mmCIF file of N, CA and C in Angstrom:
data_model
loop_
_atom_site.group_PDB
_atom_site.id
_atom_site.type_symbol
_atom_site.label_atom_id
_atom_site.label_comp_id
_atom_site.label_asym_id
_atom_site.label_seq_id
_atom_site.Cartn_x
_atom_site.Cartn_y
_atom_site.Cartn_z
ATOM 1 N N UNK A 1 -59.034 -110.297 -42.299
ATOM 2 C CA UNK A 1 -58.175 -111.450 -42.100
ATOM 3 C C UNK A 1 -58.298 -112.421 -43.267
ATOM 4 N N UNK A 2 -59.454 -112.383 -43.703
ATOM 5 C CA UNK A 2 -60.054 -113.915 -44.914
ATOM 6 C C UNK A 2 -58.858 -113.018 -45.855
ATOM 7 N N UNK A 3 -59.406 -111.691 -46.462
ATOM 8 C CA UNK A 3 -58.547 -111.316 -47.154
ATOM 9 C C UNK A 3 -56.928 -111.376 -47.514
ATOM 10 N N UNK A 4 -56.278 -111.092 -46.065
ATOM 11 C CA UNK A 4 -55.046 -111.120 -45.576
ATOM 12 C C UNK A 4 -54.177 -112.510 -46.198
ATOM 13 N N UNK A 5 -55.395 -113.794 -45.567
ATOM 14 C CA UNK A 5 -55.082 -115.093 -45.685
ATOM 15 C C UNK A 5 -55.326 -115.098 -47.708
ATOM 16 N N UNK A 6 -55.537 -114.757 -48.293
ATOM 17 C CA UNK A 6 -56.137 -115.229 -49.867
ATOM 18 C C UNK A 6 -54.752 -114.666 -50.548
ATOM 19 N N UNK A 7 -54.415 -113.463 -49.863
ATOM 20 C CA UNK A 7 -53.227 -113.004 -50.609
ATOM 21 C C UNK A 7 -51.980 -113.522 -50.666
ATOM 22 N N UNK A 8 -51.925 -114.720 -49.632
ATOM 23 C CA UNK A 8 -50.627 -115.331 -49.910
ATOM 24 C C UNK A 8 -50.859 -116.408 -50.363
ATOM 25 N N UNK A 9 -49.489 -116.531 -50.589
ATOM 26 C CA UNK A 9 -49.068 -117.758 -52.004
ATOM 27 C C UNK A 9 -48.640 -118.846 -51.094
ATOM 28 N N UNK A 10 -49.175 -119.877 -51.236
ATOM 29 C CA UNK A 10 -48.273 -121.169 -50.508
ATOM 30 C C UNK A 10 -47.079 -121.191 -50.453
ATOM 31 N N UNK A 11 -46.350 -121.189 -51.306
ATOM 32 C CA UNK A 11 -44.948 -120.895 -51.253
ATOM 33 C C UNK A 11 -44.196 -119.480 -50.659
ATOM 34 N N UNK A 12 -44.637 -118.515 -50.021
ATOM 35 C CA UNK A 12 -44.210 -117.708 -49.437
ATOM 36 C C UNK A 12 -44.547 -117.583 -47.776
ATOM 37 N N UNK A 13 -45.531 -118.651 -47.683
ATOM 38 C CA UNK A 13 -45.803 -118.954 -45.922
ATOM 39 C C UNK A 13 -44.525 -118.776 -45.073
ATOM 40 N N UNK A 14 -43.340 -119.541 -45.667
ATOM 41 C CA UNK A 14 -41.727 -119.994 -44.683
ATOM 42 C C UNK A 14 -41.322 -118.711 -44.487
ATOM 43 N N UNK A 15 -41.373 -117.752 -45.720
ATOM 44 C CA UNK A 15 -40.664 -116.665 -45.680
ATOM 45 C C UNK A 15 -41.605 -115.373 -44.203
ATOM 46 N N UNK A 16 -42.885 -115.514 -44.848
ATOM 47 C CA UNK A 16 -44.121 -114.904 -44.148
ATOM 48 C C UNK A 16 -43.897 -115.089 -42.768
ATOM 49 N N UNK A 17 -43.752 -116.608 -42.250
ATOM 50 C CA UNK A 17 -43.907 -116.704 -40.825
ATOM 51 C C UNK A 17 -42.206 -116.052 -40.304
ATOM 52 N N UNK A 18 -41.216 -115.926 -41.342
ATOM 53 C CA UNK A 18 -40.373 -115.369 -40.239
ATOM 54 C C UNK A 18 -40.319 -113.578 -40.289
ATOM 55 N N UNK A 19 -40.410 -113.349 -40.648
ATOM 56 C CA UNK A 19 -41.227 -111.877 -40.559
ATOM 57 C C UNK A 19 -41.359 -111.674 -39.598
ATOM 58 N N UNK A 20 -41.057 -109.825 -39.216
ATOM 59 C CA UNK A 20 -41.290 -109.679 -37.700
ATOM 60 C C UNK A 20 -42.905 -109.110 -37.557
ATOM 61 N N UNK A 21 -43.101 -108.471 -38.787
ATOM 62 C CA UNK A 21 -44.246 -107.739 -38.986
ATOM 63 C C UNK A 21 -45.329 -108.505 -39.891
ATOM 64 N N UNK A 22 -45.549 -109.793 -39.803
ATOM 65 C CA UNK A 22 -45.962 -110.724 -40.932
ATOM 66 C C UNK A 22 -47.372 -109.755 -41.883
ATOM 67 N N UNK A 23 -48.093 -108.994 -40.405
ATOM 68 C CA UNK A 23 -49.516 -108.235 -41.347
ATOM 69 C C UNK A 23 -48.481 -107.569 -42.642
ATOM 70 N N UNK A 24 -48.039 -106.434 -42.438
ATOM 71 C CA UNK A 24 -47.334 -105.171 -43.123
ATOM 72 C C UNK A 24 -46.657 -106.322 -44.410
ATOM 73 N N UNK A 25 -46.166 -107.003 -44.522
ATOM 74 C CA UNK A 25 -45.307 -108.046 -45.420
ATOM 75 C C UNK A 25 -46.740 -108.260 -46.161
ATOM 76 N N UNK A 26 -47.426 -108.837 -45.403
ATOM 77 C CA UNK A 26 -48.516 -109.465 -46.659
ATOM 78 C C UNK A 26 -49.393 -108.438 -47.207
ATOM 79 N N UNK A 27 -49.338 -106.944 -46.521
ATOM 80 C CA UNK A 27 -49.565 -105.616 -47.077
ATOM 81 C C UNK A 27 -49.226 -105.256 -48.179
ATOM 82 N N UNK A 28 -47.716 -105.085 -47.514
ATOM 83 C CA UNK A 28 -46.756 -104.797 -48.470
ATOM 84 C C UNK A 28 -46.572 -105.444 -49.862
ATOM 85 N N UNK A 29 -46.861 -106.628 -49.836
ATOM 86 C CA UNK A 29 -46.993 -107.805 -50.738
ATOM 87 C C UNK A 29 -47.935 -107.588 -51.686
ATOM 88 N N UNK A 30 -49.044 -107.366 -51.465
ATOM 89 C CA UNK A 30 -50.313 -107.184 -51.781
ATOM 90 C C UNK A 30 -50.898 -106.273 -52.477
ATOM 91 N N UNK A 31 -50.068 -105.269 -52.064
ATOM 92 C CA UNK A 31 -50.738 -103.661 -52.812
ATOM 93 C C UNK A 31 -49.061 -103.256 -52.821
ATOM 94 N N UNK A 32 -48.930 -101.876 -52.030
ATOM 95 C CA UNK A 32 -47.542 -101.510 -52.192
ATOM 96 C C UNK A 32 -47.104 -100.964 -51.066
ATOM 97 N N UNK A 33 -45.406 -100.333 -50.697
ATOM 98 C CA UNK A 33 -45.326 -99.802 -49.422
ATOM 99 C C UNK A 33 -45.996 -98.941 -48.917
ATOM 100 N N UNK A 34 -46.304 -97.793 -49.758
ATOM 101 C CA UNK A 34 -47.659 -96.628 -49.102
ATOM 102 C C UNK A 34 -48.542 -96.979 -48.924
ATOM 103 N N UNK A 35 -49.289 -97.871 -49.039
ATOM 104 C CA UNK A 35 -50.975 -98.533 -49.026
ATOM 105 C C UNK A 35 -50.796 -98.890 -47.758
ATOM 106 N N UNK A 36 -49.825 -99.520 -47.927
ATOM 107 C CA UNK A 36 -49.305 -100.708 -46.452
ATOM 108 C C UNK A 36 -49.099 -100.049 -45.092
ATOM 109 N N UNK A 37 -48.581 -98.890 -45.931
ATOM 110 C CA UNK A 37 -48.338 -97.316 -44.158
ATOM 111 C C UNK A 37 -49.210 -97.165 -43.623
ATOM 112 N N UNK A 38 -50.122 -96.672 -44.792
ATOM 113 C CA UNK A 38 -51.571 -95.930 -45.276
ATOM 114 C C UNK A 38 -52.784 -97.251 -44.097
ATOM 115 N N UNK A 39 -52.674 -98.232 -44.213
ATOM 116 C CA UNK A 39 -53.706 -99.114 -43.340
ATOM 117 C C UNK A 39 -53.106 -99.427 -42.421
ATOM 118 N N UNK A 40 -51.766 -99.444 -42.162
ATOM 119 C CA UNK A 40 -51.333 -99.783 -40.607
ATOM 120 C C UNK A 40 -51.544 -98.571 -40.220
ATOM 121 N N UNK A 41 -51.170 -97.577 -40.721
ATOM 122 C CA UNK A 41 -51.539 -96.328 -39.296
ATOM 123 C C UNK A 41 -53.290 -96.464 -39.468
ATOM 124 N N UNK A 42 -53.643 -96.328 -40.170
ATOM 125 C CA UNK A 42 -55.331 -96.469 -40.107
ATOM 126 C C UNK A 42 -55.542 -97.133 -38.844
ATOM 127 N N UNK A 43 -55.427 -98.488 -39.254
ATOM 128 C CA UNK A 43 -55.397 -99.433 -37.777
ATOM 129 C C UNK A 43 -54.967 -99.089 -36.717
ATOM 130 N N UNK A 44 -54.099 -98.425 -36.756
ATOM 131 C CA UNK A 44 -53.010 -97.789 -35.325
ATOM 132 C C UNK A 44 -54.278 -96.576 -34.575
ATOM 133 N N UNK A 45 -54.537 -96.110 -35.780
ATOM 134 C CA UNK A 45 -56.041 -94.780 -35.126
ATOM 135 C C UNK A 45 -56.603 -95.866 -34.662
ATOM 136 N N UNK A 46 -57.929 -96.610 -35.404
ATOM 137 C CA UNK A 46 -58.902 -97.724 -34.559
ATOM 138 C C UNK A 46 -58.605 -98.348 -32.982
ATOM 139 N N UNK A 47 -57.737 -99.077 -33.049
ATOM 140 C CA UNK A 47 -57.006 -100.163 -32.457
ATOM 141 C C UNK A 47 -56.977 -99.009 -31.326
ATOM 142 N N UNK A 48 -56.690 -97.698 -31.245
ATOM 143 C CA UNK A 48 -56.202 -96.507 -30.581
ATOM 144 C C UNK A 48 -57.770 -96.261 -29.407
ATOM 145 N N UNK A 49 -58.444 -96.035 -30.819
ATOM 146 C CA UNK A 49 -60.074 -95.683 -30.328
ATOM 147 C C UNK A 49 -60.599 -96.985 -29.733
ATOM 148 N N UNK A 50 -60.741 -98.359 -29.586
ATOM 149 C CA UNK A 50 -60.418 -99.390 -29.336
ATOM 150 C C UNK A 50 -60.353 -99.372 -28.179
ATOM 151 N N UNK A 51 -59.101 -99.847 -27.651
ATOM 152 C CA UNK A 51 -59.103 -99.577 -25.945
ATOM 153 C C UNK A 51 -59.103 -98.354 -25.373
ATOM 154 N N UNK A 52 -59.640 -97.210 -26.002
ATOM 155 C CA UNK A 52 -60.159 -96.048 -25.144
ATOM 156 C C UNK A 52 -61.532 -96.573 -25.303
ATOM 157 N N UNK A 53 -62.220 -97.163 -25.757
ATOM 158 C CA UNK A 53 -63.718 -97.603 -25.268
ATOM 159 C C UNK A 53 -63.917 -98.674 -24.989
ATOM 160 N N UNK A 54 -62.277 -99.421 -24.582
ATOM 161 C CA UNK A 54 -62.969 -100.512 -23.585
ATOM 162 C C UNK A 54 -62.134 -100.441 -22.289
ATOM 163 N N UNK A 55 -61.501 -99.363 -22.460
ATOM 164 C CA UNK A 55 -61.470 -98.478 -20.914
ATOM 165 C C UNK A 55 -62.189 -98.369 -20.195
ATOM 166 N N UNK A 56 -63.215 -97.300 -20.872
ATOM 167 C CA UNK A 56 -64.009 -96.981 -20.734
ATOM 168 C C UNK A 56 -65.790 -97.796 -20.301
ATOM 169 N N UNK A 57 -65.780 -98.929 -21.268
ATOM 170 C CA UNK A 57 -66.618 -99.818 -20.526
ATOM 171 C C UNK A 57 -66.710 -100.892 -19.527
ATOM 172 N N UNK A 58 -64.834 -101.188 -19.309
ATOM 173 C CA UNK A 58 -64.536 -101.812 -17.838
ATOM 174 C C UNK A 58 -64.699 -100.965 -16.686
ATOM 175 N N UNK A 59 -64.393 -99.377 -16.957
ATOM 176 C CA UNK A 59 -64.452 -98.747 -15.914
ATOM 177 C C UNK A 59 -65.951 -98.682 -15.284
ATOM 178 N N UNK A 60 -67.196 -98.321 -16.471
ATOM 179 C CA UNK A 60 -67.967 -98.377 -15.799
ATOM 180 C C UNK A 60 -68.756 -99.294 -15.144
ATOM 181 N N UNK A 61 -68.288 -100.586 -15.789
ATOM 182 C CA UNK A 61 -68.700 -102.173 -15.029
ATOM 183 C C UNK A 61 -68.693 -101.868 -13.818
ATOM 184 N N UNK A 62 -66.975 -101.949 -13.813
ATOM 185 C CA UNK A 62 -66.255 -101.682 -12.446
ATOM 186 C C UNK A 62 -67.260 -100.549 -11.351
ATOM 187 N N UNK A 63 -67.412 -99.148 -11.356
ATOM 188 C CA UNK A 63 -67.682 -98.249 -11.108
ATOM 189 C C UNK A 63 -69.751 -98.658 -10.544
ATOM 190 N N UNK A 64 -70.394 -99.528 -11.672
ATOM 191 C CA UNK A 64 -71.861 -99.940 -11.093
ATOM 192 C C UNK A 64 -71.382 -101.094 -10.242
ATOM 193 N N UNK A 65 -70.486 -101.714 -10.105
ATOM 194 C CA UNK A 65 -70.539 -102.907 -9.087
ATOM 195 C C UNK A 65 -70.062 -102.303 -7.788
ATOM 196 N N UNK A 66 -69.005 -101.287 -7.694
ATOM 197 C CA UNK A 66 -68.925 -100.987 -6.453
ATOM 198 C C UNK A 66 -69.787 -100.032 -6.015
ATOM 199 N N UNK A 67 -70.801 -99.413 -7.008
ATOM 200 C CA UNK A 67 -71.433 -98.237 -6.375
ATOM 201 C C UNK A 67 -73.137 -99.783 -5.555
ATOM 202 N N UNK A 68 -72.874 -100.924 -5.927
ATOM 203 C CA UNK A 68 -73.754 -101.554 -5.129
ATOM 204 C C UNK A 68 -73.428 -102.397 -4.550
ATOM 205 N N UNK A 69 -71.808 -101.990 -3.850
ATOM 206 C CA UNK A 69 -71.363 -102.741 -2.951
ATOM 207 C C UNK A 69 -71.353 -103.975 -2.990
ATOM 208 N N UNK A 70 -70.711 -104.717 -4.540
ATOM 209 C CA UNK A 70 -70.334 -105.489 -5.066
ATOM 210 C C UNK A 70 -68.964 -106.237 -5.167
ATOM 211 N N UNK A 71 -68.340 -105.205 -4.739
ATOM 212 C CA UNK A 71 -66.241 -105.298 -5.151
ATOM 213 C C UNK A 71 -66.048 -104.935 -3.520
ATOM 214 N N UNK A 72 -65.145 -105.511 -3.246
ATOM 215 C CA UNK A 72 -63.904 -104.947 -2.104
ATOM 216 C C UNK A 72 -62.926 -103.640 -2.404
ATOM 217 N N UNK A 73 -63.407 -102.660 -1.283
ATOM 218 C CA UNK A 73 -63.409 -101.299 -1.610
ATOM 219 C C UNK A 73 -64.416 -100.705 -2.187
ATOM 220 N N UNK A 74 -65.307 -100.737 -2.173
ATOM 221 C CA UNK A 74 -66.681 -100.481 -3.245
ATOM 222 C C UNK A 74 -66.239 -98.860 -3.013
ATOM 223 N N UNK A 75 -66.366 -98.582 -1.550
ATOM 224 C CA UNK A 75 -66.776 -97.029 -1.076
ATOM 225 C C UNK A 75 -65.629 -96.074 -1.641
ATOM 226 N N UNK A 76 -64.556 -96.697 -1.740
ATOM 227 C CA UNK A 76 -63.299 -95.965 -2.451
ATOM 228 C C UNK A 76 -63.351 -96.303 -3.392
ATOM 229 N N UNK A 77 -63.825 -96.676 -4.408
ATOM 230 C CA UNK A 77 -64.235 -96.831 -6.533
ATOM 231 C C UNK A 77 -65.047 -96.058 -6.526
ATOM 232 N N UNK A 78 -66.281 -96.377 -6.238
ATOM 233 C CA UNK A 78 -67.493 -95.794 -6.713
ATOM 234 C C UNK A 78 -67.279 -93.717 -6.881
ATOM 235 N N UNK A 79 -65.937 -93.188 -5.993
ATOM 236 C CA UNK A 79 -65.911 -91.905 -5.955
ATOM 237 C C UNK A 79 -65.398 -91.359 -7.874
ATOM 238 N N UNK A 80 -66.172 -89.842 -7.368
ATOM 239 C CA UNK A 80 -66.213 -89.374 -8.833
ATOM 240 C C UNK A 80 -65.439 -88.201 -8.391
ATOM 241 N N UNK A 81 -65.443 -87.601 -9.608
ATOM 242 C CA UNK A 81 -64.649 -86.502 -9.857
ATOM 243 C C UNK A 81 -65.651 -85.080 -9.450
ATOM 244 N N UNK A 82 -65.048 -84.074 -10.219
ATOM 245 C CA UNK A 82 -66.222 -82.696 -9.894
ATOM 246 C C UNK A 82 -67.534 -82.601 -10.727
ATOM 247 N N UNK A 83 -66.840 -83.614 -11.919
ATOM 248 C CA UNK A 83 -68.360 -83.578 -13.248
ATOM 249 C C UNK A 83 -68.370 -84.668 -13.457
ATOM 250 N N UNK A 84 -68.393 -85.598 -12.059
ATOM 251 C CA UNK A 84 -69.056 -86.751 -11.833
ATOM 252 C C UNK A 84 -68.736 -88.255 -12.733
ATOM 253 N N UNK A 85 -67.283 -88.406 -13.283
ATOM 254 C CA UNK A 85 -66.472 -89.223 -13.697
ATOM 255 C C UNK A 85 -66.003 -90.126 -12.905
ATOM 256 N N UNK A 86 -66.148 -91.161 -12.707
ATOM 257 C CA UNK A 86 -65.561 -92.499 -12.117
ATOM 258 C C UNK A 86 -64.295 -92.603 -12.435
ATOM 259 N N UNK A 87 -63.000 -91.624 -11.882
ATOM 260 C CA UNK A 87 -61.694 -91.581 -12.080
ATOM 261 C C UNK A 87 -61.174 -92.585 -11.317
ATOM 262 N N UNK A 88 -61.561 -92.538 -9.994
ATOM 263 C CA UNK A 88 -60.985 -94.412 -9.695
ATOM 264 C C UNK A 88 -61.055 -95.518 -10.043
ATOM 265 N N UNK A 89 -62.713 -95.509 -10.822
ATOM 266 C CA UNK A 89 -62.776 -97.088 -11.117
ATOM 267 C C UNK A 89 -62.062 -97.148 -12.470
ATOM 268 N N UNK A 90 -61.508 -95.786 -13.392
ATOM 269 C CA UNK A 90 -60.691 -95.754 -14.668
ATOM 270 C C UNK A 90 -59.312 -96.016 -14.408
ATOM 271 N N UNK A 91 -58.792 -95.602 -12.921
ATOM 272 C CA UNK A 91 -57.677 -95.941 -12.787
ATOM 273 C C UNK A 91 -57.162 -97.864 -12.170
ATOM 274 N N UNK A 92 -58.555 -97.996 -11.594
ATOM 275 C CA UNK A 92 -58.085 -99.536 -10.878
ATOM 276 C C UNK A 92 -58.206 -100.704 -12.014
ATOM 277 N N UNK A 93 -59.024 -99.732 -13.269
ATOM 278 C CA UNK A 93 -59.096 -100.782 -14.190
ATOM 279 C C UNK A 93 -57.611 -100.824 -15.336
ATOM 280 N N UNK A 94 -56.865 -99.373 -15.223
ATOM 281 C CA UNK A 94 -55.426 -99.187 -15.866
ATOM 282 C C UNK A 94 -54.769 -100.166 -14.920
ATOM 283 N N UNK A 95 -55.284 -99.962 -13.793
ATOM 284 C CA UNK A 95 -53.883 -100.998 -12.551
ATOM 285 C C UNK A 95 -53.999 -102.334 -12.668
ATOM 286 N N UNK A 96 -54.947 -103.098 -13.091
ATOM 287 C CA UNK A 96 -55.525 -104.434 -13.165
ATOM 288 C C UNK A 96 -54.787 -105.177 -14.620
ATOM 289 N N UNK A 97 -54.785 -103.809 -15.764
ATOM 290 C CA UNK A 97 -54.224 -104.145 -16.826
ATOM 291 C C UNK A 97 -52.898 -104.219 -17.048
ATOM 292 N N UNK A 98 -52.357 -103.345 -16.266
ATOM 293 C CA UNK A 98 -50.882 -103.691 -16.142
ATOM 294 C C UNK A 98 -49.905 -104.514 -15.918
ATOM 295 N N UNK A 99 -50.194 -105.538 -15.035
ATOM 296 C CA UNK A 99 -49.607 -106.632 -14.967
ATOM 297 C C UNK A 99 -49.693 -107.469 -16.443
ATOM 298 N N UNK A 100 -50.831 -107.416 -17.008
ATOM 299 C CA UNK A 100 -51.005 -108.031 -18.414
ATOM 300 C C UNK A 100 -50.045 -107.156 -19.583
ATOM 301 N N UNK A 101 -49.971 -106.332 -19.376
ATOM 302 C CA UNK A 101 -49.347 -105.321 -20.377
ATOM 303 C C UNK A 101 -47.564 -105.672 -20.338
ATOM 304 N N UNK A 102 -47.586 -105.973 -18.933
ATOM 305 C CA UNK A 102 -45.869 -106.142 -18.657
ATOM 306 C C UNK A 102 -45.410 -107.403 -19.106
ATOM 307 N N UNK A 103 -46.531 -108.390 -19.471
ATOM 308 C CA UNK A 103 -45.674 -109.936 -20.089
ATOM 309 C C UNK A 103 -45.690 -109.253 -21.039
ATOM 310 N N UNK A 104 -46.295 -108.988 -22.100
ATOM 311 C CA UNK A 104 -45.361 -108.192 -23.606
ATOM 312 C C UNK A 104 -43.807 -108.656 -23.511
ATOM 313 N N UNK A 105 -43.399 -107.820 -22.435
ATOM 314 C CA UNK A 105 -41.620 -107.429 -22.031
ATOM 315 C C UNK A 105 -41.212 -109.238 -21.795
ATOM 316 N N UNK A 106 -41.836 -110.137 -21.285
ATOM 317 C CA UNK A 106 -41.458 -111.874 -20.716
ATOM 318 C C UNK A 106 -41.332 -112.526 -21.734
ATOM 319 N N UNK A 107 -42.048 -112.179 -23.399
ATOM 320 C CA UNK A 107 -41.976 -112.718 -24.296
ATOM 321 C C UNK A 107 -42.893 -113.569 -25.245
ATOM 322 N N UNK A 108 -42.977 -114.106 -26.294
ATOM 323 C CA UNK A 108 -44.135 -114.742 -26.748
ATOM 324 C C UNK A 108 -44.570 -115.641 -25.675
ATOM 325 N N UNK A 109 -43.690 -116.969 -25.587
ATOM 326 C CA UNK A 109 -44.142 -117.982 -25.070
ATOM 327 C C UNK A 109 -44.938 -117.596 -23.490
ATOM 328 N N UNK A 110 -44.505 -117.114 -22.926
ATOM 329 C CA UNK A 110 -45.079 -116.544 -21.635
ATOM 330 C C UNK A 110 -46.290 -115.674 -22.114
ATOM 331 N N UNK A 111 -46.502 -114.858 -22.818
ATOM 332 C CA UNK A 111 -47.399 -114.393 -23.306
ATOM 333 C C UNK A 111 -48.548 -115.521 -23.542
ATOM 334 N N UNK A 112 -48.151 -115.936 -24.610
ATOM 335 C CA UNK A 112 -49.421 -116.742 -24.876
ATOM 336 C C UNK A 112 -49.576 -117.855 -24.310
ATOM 337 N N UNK A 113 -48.643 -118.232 -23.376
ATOM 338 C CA UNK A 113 -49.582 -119.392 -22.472
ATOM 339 C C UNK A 113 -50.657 -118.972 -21.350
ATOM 340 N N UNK A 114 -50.070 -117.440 -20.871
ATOM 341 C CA UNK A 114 -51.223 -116.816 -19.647
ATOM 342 C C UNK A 114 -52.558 -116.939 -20.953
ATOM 343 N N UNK A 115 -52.171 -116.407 -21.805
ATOM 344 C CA UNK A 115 -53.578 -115.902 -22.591
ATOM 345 C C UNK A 115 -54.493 -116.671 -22.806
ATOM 346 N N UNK A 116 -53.637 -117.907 -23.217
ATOM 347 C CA UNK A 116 -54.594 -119.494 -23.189
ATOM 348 C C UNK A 116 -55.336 -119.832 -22.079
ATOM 349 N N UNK A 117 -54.228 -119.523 -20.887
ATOM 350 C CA UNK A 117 -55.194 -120.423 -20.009
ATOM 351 C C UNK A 117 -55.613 -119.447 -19.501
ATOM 352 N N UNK A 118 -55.722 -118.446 -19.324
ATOM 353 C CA UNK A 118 -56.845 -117.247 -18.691
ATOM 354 C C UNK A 118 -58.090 -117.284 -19.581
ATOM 355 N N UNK A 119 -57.989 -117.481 -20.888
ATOM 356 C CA UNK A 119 -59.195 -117.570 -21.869
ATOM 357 C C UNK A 119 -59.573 -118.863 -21.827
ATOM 358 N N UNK A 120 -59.433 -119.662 -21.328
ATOM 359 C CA UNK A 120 -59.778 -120.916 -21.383
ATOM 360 C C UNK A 120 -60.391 -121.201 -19.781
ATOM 361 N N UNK A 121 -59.949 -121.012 -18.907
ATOM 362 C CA UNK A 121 -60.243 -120.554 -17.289
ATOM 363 C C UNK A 121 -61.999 -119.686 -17.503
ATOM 364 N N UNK A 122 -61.620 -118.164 -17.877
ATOM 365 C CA UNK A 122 -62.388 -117.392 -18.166
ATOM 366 C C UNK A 122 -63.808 -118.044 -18.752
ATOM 367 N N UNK A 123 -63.716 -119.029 -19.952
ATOM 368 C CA UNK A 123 -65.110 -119.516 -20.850
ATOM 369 C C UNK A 123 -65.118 -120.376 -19.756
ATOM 370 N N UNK A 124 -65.031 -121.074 -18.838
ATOM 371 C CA UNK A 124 -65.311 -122.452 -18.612
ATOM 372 C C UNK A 124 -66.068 -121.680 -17.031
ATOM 373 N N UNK A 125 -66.006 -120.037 -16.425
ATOM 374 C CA UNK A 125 -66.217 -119.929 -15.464
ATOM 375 C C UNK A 125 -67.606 -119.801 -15.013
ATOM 376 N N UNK A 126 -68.181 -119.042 -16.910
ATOM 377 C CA UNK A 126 -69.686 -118.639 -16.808
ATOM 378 C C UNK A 126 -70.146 -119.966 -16.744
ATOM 379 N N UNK A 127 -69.874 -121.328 -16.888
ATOM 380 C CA UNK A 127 -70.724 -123.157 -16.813
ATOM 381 C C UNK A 127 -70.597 -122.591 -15.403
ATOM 382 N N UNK A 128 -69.658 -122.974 -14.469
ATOM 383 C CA UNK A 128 -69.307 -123.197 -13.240
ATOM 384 C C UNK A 128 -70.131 -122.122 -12.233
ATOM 385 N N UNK A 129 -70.112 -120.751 -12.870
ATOM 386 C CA UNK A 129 -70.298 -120.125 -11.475
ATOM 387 C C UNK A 129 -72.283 -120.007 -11.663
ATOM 388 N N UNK A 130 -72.699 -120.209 -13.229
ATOM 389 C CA UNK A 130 -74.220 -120.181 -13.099
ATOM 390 C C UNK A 130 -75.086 -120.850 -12.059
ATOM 391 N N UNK A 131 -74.812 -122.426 -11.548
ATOM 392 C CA UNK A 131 -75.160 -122.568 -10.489
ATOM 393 C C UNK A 131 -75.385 -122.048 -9.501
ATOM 394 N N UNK A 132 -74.333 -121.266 -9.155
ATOM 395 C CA UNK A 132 -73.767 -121.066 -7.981
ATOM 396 C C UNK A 132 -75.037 -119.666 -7.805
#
């Protein structure tokens, strides 16, 4: 990102922010169009591998809290597969994400106001609930 930010020119910010793809522009800008392919798909792999391992580590959150009768429904999560995979708690954690996935489609502004105040809700819960 520091990088990203050094490569532009003050005078090309107006143009930059209307951009639909502002990263790829200041890519593109920067080096050339193949470089620019060349690290967005790069990123597209990561970003890929990414939320397959944080699938993967909500599921098993998910999956130790109901196996100690922690969550509502515990006894229906905690079930595994034949080689002992927590396929429900992988799927209730796809179902949980979905509603988040579908503002995408509502638009920026709706987008990023849930995001604010869920991240802002979210930090302020670990003060509040430590007491408790």
């Amino acid at each position: 990102m520091v990088l990203l930010l050094l490569a532009v020119r003050a005078e090309d910010i107006v143009e930059i922010s209307r951009h639909h793809f502002p990263f790829g522009h200041i890519l593109e800008r920067a080096i050339n169009t193949q470089g620019a392919i060349a690290i967005c798909s790069l990123l597209i792999v990561l970003l890929t591998f990414q939320v397959h391992a944080q699938l993967q580590a909500s599921s098993r959150f998910v999956f130790s809290l109901a196996r100690d009768n922690a969550m509502p429904f515990s006894e229906a999560i905690r079930r595994t597969n034949s080689t002992k995979q927590p396929v429900v708690a992988n799927w209730v954690v796809v179902g949980l994400s979905v509603p988040f996935c579908l503002l995408t489609i509502a638009g920026k502004g709706t987008l990023y106001s849930v995001l604010a105040v869920t991240a802002m809700s979210l930090s302020y819960w670990g003060y509040v609930s430590r007491p408790l």
